[in-house]
Coordinates of C-alpha atoms and ligand atoms in Angstrom, one line a residue:
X1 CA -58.2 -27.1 -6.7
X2 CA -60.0 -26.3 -10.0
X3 CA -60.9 -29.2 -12.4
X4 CA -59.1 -29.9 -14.8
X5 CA -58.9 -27.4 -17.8
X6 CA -57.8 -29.1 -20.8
X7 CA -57.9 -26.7 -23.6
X8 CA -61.9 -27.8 -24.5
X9 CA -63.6 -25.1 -26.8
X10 CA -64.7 -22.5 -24.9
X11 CA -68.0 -21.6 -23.4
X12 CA -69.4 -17.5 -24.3
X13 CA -70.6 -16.3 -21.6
X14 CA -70.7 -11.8 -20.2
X15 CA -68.4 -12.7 -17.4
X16 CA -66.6 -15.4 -17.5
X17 CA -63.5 -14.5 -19.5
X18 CA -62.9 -18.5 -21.0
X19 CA -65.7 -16.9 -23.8
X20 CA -65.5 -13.3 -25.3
X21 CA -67.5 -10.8 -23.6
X22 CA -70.4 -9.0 -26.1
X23 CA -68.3 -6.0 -25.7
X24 CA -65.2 -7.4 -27.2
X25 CA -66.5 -9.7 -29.5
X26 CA -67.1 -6.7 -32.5
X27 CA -63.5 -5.8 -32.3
X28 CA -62.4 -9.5 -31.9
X29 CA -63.9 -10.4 -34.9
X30 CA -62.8 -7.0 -36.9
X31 CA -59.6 -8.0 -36.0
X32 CA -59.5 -11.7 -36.9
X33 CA -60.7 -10.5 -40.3
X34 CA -57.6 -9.3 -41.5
X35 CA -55.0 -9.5 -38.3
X36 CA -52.1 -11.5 -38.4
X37 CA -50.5 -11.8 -35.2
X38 CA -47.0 -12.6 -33.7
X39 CA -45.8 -15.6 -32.0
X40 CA -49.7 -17.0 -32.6
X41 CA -51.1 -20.0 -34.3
X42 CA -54.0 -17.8 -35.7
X43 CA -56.1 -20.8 -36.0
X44 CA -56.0 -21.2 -31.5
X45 CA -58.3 -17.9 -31.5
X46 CA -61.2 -20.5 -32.9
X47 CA -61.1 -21.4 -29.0
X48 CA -59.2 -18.8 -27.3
X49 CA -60.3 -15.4 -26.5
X50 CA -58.7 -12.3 -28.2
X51 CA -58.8 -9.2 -26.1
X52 CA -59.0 -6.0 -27.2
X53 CA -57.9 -3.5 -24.8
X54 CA -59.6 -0.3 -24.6
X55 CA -56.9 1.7 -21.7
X56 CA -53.8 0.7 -19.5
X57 CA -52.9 1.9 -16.3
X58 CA -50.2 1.1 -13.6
X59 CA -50.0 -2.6 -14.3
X60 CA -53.6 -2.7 -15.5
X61 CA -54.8 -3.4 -18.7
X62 CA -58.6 -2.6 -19.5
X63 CA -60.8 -4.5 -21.8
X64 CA -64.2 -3.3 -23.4
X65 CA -66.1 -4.9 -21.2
X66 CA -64.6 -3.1 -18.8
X67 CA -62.3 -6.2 -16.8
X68 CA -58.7 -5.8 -16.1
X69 CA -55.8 -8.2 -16.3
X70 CA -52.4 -7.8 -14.2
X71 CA -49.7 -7.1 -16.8
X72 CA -47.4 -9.5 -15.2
X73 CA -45.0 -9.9 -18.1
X74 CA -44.9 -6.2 -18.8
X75 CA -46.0 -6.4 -22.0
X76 CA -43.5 -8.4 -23.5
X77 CA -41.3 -7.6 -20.8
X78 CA -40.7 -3.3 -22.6
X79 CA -42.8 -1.7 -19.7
X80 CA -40.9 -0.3 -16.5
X81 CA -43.0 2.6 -14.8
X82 CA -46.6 1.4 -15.8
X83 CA -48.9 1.6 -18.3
X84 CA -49.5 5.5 -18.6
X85 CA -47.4 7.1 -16.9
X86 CA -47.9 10.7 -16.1
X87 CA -44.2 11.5 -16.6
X88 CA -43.7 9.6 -19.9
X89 CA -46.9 10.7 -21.4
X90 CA -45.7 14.3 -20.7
X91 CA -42.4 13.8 -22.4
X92 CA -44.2 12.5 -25.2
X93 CA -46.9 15.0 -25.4
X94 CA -44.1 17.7 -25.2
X95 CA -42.2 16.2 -28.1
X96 CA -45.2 15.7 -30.3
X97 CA -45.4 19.4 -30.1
X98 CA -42.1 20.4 -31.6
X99 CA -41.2 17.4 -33.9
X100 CA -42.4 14.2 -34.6
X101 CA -39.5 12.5 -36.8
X102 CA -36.7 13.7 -38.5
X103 CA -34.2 11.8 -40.6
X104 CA -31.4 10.8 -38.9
X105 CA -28.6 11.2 -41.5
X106 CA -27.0 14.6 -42.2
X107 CA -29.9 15.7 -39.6
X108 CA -30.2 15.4 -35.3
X109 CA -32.5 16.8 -32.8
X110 CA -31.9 17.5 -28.6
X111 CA -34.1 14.0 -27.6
X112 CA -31.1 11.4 -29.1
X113 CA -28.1 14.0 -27.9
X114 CA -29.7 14.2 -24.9
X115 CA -30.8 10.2 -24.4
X116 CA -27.0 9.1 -26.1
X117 CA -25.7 11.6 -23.5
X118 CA -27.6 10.0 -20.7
X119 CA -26.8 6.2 -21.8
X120 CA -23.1 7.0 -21.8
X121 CA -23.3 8.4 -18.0
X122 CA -25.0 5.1 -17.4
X123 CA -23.4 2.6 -19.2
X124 CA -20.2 0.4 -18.3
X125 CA -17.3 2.9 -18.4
X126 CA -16.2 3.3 -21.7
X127 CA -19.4 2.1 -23.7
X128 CA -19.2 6.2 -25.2
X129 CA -21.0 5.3 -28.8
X130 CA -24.3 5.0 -29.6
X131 CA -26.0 4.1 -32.7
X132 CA -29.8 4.0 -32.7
X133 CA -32.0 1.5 -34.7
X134 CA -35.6 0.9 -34.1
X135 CA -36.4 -2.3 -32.8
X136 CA -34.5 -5.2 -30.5
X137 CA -33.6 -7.9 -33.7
X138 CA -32.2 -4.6 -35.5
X139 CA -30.1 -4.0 -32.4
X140 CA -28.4 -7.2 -33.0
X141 CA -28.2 -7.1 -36.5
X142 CA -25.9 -3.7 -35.8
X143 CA -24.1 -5.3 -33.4
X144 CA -23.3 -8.5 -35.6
X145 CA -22.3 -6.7 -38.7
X146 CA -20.8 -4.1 -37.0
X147 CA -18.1 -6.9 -35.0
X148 CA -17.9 -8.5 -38.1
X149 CA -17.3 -5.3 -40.0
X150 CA -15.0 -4.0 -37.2
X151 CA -12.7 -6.6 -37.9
X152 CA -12.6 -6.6 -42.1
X153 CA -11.7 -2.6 -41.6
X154 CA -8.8 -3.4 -39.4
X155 CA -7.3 -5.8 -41.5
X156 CA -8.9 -9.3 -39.6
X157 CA -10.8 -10.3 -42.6
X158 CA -10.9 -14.4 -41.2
X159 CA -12.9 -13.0 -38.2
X160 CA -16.3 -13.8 -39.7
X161 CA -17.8 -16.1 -37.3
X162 CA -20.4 -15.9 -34.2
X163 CA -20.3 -18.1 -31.2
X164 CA -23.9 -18.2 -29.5
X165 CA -25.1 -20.1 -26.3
X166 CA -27.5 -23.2 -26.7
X167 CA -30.8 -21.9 -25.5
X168 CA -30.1 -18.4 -26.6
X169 CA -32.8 -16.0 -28.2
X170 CA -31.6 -12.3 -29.8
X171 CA -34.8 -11.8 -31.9
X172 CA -36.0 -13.2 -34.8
X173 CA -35.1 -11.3 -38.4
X174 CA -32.7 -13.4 -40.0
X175 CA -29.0 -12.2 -38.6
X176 CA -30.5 -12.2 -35.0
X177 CA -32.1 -15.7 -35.6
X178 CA -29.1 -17.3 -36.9
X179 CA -27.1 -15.9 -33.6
X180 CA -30.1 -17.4 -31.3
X181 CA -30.8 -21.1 -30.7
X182 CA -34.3 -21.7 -29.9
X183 CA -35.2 -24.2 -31.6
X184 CA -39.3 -23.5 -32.0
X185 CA -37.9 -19.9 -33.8
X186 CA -35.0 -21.4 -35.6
X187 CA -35.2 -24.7 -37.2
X188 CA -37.5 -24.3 -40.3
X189 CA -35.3 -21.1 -41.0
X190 CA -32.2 -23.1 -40.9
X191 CA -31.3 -23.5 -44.8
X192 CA -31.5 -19.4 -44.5
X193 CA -29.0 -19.0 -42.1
X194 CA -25.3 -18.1 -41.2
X195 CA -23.8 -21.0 -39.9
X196 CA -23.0 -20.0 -36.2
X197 CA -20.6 -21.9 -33.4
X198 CA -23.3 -23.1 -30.3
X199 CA -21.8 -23.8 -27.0
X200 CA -23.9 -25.1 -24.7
X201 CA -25.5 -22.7 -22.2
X202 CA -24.2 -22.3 -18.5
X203 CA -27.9 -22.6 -17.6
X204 CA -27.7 -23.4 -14.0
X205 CA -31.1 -25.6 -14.0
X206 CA -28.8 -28.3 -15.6
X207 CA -26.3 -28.1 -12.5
X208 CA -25.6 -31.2 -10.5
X209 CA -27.8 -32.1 -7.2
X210 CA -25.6 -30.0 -4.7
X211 CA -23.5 -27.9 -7.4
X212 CA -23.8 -24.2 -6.6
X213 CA -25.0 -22.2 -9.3
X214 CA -21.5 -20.4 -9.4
X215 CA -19.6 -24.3 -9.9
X216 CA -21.9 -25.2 -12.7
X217 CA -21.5 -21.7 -14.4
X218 CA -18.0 -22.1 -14.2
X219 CA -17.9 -25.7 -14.9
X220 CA -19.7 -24.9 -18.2
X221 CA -17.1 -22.2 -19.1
X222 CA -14.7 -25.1 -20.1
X223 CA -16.0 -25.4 -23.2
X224 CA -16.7 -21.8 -24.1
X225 CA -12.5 -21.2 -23.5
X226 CA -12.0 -24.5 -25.4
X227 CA -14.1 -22.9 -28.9
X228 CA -12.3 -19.3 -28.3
X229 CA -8.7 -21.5 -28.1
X230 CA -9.5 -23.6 -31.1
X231 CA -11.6 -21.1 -33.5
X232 CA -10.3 -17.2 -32.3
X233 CA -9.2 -16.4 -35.5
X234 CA -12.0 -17.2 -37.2
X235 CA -14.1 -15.7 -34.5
X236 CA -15.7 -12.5 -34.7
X237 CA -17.7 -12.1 -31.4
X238 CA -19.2 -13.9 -28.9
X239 CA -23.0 -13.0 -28.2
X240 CA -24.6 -13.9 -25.1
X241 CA -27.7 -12.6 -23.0
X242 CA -26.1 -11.6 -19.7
X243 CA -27.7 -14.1 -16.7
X244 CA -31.1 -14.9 -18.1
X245 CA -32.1 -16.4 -21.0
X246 CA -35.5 -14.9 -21.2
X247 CA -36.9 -16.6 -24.2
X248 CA -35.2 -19.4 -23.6
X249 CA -37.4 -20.5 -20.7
X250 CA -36.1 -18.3 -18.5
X251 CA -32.9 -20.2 -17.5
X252 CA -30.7 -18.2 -15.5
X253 CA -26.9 -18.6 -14.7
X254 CA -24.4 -16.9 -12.7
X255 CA -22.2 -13.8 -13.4
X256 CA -18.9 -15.7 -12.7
X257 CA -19.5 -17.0 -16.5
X258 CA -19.9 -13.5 -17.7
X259 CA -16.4 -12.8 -16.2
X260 CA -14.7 -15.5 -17.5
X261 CA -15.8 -14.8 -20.5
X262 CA -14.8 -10.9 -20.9
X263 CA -11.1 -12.4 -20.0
X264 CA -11.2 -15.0 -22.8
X265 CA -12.5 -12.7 -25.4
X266 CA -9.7 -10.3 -24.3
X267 CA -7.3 -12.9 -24.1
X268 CA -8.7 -14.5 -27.3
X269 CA -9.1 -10.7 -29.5
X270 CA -12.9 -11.7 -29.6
X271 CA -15.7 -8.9 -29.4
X272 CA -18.3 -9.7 -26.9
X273 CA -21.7 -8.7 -27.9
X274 CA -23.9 -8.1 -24.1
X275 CA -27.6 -8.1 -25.0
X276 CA -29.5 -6.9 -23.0
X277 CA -32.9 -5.8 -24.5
X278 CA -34.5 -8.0 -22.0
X279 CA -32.4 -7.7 -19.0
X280 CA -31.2 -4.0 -19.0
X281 CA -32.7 -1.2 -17.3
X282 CA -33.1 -3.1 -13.5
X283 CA -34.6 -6.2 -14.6
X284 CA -31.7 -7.9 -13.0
X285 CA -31.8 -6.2 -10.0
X286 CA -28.7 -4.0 -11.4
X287 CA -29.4 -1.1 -14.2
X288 CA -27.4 -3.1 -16.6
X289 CA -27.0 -7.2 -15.6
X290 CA -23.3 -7.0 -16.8
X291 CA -22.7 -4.8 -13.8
X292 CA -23.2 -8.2 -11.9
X293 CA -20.1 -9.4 -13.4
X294 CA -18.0 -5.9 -13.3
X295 CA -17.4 -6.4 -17.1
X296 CA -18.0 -4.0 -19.8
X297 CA -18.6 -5.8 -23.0
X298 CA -17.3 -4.1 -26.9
X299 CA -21.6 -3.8 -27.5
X300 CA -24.6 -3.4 -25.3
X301 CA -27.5 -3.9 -27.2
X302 CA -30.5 -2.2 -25.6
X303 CA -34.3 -1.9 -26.4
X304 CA -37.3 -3.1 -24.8
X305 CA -37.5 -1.2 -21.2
X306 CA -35.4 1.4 -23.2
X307 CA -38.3 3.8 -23.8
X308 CA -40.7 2.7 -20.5
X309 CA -42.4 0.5 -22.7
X310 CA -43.6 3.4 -25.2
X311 CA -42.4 3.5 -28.5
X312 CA -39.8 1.4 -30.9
X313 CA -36.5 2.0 -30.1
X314 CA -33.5 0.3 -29.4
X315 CA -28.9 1.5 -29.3
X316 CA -26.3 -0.2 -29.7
X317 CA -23.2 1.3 -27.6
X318 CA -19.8 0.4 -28.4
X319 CA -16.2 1.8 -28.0
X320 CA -14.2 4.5 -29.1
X321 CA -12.0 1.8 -30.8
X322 CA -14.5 0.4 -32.9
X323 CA -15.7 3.7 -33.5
X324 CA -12.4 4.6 -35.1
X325 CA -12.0 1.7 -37.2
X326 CA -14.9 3.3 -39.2
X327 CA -13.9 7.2 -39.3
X328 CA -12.1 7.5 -42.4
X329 CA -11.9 9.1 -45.4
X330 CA -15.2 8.1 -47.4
X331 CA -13.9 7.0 -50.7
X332 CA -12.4 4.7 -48.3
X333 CA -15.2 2.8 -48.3
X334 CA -15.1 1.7 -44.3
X335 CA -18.8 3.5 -43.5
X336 CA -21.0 1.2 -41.4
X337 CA -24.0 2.2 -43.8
X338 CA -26.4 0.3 -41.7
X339 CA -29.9 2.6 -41.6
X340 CA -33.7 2.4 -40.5
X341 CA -35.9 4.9 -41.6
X342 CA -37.5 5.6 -38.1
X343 CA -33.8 5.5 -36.6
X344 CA -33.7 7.5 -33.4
X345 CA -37.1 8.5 -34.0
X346 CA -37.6 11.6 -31.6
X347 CA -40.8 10.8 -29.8
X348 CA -39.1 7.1 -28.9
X349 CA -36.3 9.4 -27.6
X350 CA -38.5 12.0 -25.6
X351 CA -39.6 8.5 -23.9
X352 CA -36.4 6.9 -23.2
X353 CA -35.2 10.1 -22.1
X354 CA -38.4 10.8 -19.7
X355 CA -37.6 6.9 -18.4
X356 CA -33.5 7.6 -17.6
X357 CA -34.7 10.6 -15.8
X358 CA -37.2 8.5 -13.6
X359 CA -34.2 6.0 -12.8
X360 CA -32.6 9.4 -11.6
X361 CA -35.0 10.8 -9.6
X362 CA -36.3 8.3 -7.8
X363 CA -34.7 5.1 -5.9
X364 CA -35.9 2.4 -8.1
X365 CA -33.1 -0.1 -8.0
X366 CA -34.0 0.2 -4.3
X367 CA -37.7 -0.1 -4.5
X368 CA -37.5 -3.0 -6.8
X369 CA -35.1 -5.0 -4.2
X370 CA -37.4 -4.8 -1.8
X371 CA -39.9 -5.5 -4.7
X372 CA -38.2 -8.8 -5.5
X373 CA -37.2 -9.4 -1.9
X374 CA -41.2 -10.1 -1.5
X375 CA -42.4 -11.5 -5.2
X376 CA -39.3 -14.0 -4.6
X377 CA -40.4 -14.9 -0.5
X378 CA -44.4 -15.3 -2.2
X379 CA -43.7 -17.5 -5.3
X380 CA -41.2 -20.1 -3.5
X381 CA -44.1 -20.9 -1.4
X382 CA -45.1 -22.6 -4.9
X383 CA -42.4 -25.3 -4.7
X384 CA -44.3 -26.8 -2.3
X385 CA -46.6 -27.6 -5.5
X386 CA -45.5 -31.3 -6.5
X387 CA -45.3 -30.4 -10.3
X388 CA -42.9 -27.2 -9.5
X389 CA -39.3 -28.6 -10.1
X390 CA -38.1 -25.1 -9.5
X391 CA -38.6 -21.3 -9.1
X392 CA -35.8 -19.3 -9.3
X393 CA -35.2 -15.6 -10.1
X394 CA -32.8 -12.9 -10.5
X395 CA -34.1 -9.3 -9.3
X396 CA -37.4 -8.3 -10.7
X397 CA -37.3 -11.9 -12.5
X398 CA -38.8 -14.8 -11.2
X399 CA -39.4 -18.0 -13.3
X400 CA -41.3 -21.6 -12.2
X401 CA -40.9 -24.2 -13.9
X402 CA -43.3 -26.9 -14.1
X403 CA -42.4 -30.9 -14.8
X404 CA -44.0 -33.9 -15.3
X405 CA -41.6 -35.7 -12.5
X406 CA -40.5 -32.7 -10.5
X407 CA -37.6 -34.6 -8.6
X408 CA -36.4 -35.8 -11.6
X409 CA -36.8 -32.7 -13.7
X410 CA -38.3 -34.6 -16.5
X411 CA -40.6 -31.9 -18.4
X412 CA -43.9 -31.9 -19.5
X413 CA -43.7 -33.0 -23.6
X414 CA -44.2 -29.6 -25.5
X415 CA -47.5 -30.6 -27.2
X416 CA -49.3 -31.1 -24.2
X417 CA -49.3 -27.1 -24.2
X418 CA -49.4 -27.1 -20.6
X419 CA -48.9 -23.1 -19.7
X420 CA -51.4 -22.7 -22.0
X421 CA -54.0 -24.0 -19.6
X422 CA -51.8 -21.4 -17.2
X423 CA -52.7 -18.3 -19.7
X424 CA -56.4 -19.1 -19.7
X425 CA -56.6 -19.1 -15.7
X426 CA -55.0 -15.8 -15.8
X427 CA -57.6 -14.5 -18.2
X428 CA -60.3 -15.8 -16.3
X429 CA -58.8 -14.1 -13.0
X430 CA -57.7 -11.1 -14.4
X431 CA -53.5 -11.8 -14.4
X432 CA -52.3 -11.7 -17.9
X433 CA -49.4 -14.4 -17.3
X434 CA -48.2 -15.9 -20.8
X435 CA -45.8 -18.9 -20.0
X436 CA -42.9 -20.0 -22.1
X437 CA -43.3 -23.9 -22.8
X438 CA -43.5 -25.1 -19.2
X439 CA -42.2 -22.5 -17.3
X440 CA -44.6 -19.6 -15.8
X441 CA -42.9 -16.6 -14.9
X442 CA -43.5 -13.1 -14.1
X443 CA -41.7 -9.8 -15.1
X444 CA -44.3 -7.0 -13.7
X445 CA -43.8 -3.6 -14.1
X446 CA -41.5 -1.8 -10.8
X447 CA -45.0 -0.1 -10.3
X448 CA -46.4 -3.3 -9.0
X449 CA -47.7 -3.2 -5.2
X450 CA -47.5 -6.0 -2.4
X451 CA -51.1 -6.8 -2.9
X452 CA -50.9 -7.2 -6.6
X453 CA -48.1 -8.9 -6.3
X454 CA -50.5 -10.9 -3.9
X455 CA -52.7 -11.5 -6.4
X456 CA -50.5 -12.3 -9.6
X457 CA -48.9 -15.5 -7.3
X458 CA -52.4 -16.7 -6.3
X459 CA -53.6 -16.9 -9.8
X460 CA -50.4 -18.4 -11.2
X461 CA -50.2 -21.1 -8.3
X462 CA -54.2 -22.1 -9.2
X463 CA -53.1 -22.2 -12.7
X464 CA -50.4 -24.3 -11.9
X465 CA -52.5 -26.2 -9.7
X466 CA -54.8 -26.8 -12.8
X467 CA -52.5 -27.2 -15.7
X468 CA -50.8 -30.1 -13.6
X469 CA -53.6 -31.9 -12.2
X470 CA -53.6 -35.1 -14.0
Ligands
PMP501 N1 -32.9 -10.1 -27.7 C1 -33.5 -10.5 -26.6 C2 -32.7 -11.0 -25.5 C3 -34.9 -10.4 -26.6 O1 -35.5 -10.9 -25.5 C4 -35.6 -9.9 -27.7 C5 -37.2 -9.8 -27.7 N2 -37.9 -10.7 -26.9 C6 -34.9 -9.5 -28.8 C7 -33.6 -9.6 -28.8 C8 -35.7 -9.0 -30.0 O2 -36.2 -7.8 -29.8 P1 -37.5 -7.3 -30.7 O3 -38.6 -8.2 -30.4 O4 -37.7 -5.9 -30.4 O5 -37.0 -7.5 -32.1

């Protein structure tokens, strides 16, 4: 085991990663000049290395100096086929040719006929509509004011209320924020926000010693019928991230909850809003994860993996139904107005077409079982580790989470920052790995071999080994 790395300011040195290398260190410092960056304390760079990254390819990433780190989150989990794909780059070369944007009002081009095309063959049956926006939160801002819209068109104008999981994450302008409810996003925005109905999450790392994670998910459906019984008229939609809450540690529960739930928001006249900019496109092990649960919800929200990774993009797909409630005469007034600028921004769609023709080519669900069959056989060797309370997974997901006491599941307190020591092994070995709170996890690309694979468990069991060694 390493000694113990407790976040001390950093050594410089060519090699060793824990400084910057000379070859990064211009950029670095161009870039801390005026960069602000997301989901960053800026003022952690005094000690932690920024890397620029010169190339990607496969599940590499290249730095200036010339080292390469493992993407094992897949860049904020949006890449599928690697870093530079030959197929994707060719799509997006071709486009860039004929036409780089176009507005999208009044105006269409071949790449979002073809793409909504393709989605709809996809999609759960009945999904037929798809409106483009540019970006994951957007997607869920469509799908929120378009329930909530839905309903005021049809003549349900009490129906202006969300009900949200505890735990759950749907981005982080204000709409999606307000229907999320991780705390470390949410609670200084609070006085900003819609007021939204939280029922706690069926997140099966709660469940009772010996409860199977089907019991618990059910067990934890009681309440959800209980809100829809005592609020539905009031109730718009229900919004939920369909069996893993990525953000949100990546707490995982079991499709029987997604079930039970598409019956009560039937039962109930609720819309249920899927989203799956995470989890969609094979994540779960399934193309969609709803497909777990055989249900089709009233909006799949869909980004991320949407274009391979490649460009800003992300659909909402919805009903003929709630299509119609909208297609009326103009002085009317029943529009959904809703617009981006970049809104199905061809090159984005020459990539997320170029990526649906991969998934149709080539056996990937397949691949990535047997994928997931091995990444899940090499990290539960880790809960032999005594600070690893669990790793669990769910297809191409897997998730460990570390705790103080890991019989009694009592977690490591927050400020001790304990992935953090987890991020900086991977830099130093060449993984990038970028744990949420406690929990180390790894969402590679489907390119991802046995040997790297190899490789990205080592590393994260000696950073484990050295975040939890005192
Ligand atoms: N929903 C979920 C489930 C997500 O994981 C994310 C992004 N992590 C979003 C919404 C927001 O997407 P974006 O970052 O593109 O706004």
């Amino acid at each position: 085991m390493m000694p113990c790395d407790n976040g001390a300011p950093l050594q410089e040195n060519a090699h060793a990663v824990n400084g910057i290398a000379p070859e990064n260190l211009a950029l670095a410092q161009r870039d801390l000049a005026h960069v602000w960056h997301p989901c960053t304390q800026m003022k952690d760079h005094e000690s932690l290395p920024l890397v620029p990254i010169r190339r990607g390819y496969g599940v590499w990433l290249e730095d200036f100096a010339g080292r390469r780190y493992l993407d094992a989150i897949s860049s904020w989990w949006v890449n599928l086929f690697g870093h530079a794909n030959p197929r994707i780059n060719a799509a997006v070369q071709a486009q860039l040719e004929r036409l780089e944007h176009v507005i999208f009002a009044g105006f269409t081009h071949e790449p979002a006929i073809e793409l909504a095309e393709s989605l709809v063959r996809v999609a759960p049956p009945g999904l037929t509509r798809c409106f483009f926006a540019d970006n994951g939160s957007a997607a869920v801002e469509v799908a929120v004011k378009m329930s909530f819209h839905y309903w005021r068109n049809v003549g349900r104008t009490a129906k202006r209320r969300f009900v949200t999981l505890s735990n759950s994450y749907h981005g982080e302008t204000l709409g999606a924020l307000a229907v999320g409810n991780v705390e470390l996003y949410k609670a200084i925005y609070r006085p900003l926000l819609m007021d939204v109905i939280t029922v706690p999450s069926p997140d099966c790392y709660e469940r009772e010693p010996g409860e199977s994670w089907a019991e618990h998910s059910r067990r934890k459906f009681e309440q959800m019928e209980q809100t829809l019984a005592r609020h539905a008229d009031e109730i718009a939609a229900v919004i939920v991230e369909p069996l893993v809450q990525c953000a949100g540690n990546m707490r995982m529960y079991d499709p029987v909850y997604l079930k039970l739930l598409r019956e009560a928001c039937d039962r109930y006249e609720v819309h249920l809003i899927a989203d799956e900019i995470a989890v969609g496109f094979g994540r779960t092990g399934t193309l969609f994860a709803c497909e777990q649960a055989a249900i089709r919800p009233d909006f799949l929200c869909l980004s991320k993996g949407l274009t391979g990774g490649y460009l800003p993009l992300s659909v909402v797909m919805t009903t003929e139904p709630v299509y119609a409630a909208f297609y009326d005469e103009y002085t009317k007034l029943n529009a959904f107005l809703h617009s981006h600028s970049y809104t199905g921004n061809p090159l984005a769609c020459a990539a997320a077409c170029a990526t649906l023709q991969i998934f149709r080519d080539e056996d990937v669900l397949g691949r990535n079982a047997r994928l997931a069959r091995y990444m899940g056989e090499r990290a539960r060797e880790l809960e032999a580790l005594p600070h690893v309370a669990e790793v669990r997974q769910r297809g191409m997901i897997v998730a460990i989470e570390m705790a103080r006491d890991a019989r009694r599941r009592e977690p490591y307190p927050w400020q001790e920052r304990r992935g953090l020591h987890v991020y900086r092994c991977g830099l130093e070995r060449g993984v990038l790995l970028r744990p949420i709170g406690n929990v180390v996890y790894f969402m590679p690309p489907y390119v991802i071999s046995e040997e790297e694979i190899d490789l990205m468990v080592g590393v994260a069991r000696e950073g484990i080994e050295r975040a939890t060694c005192d």
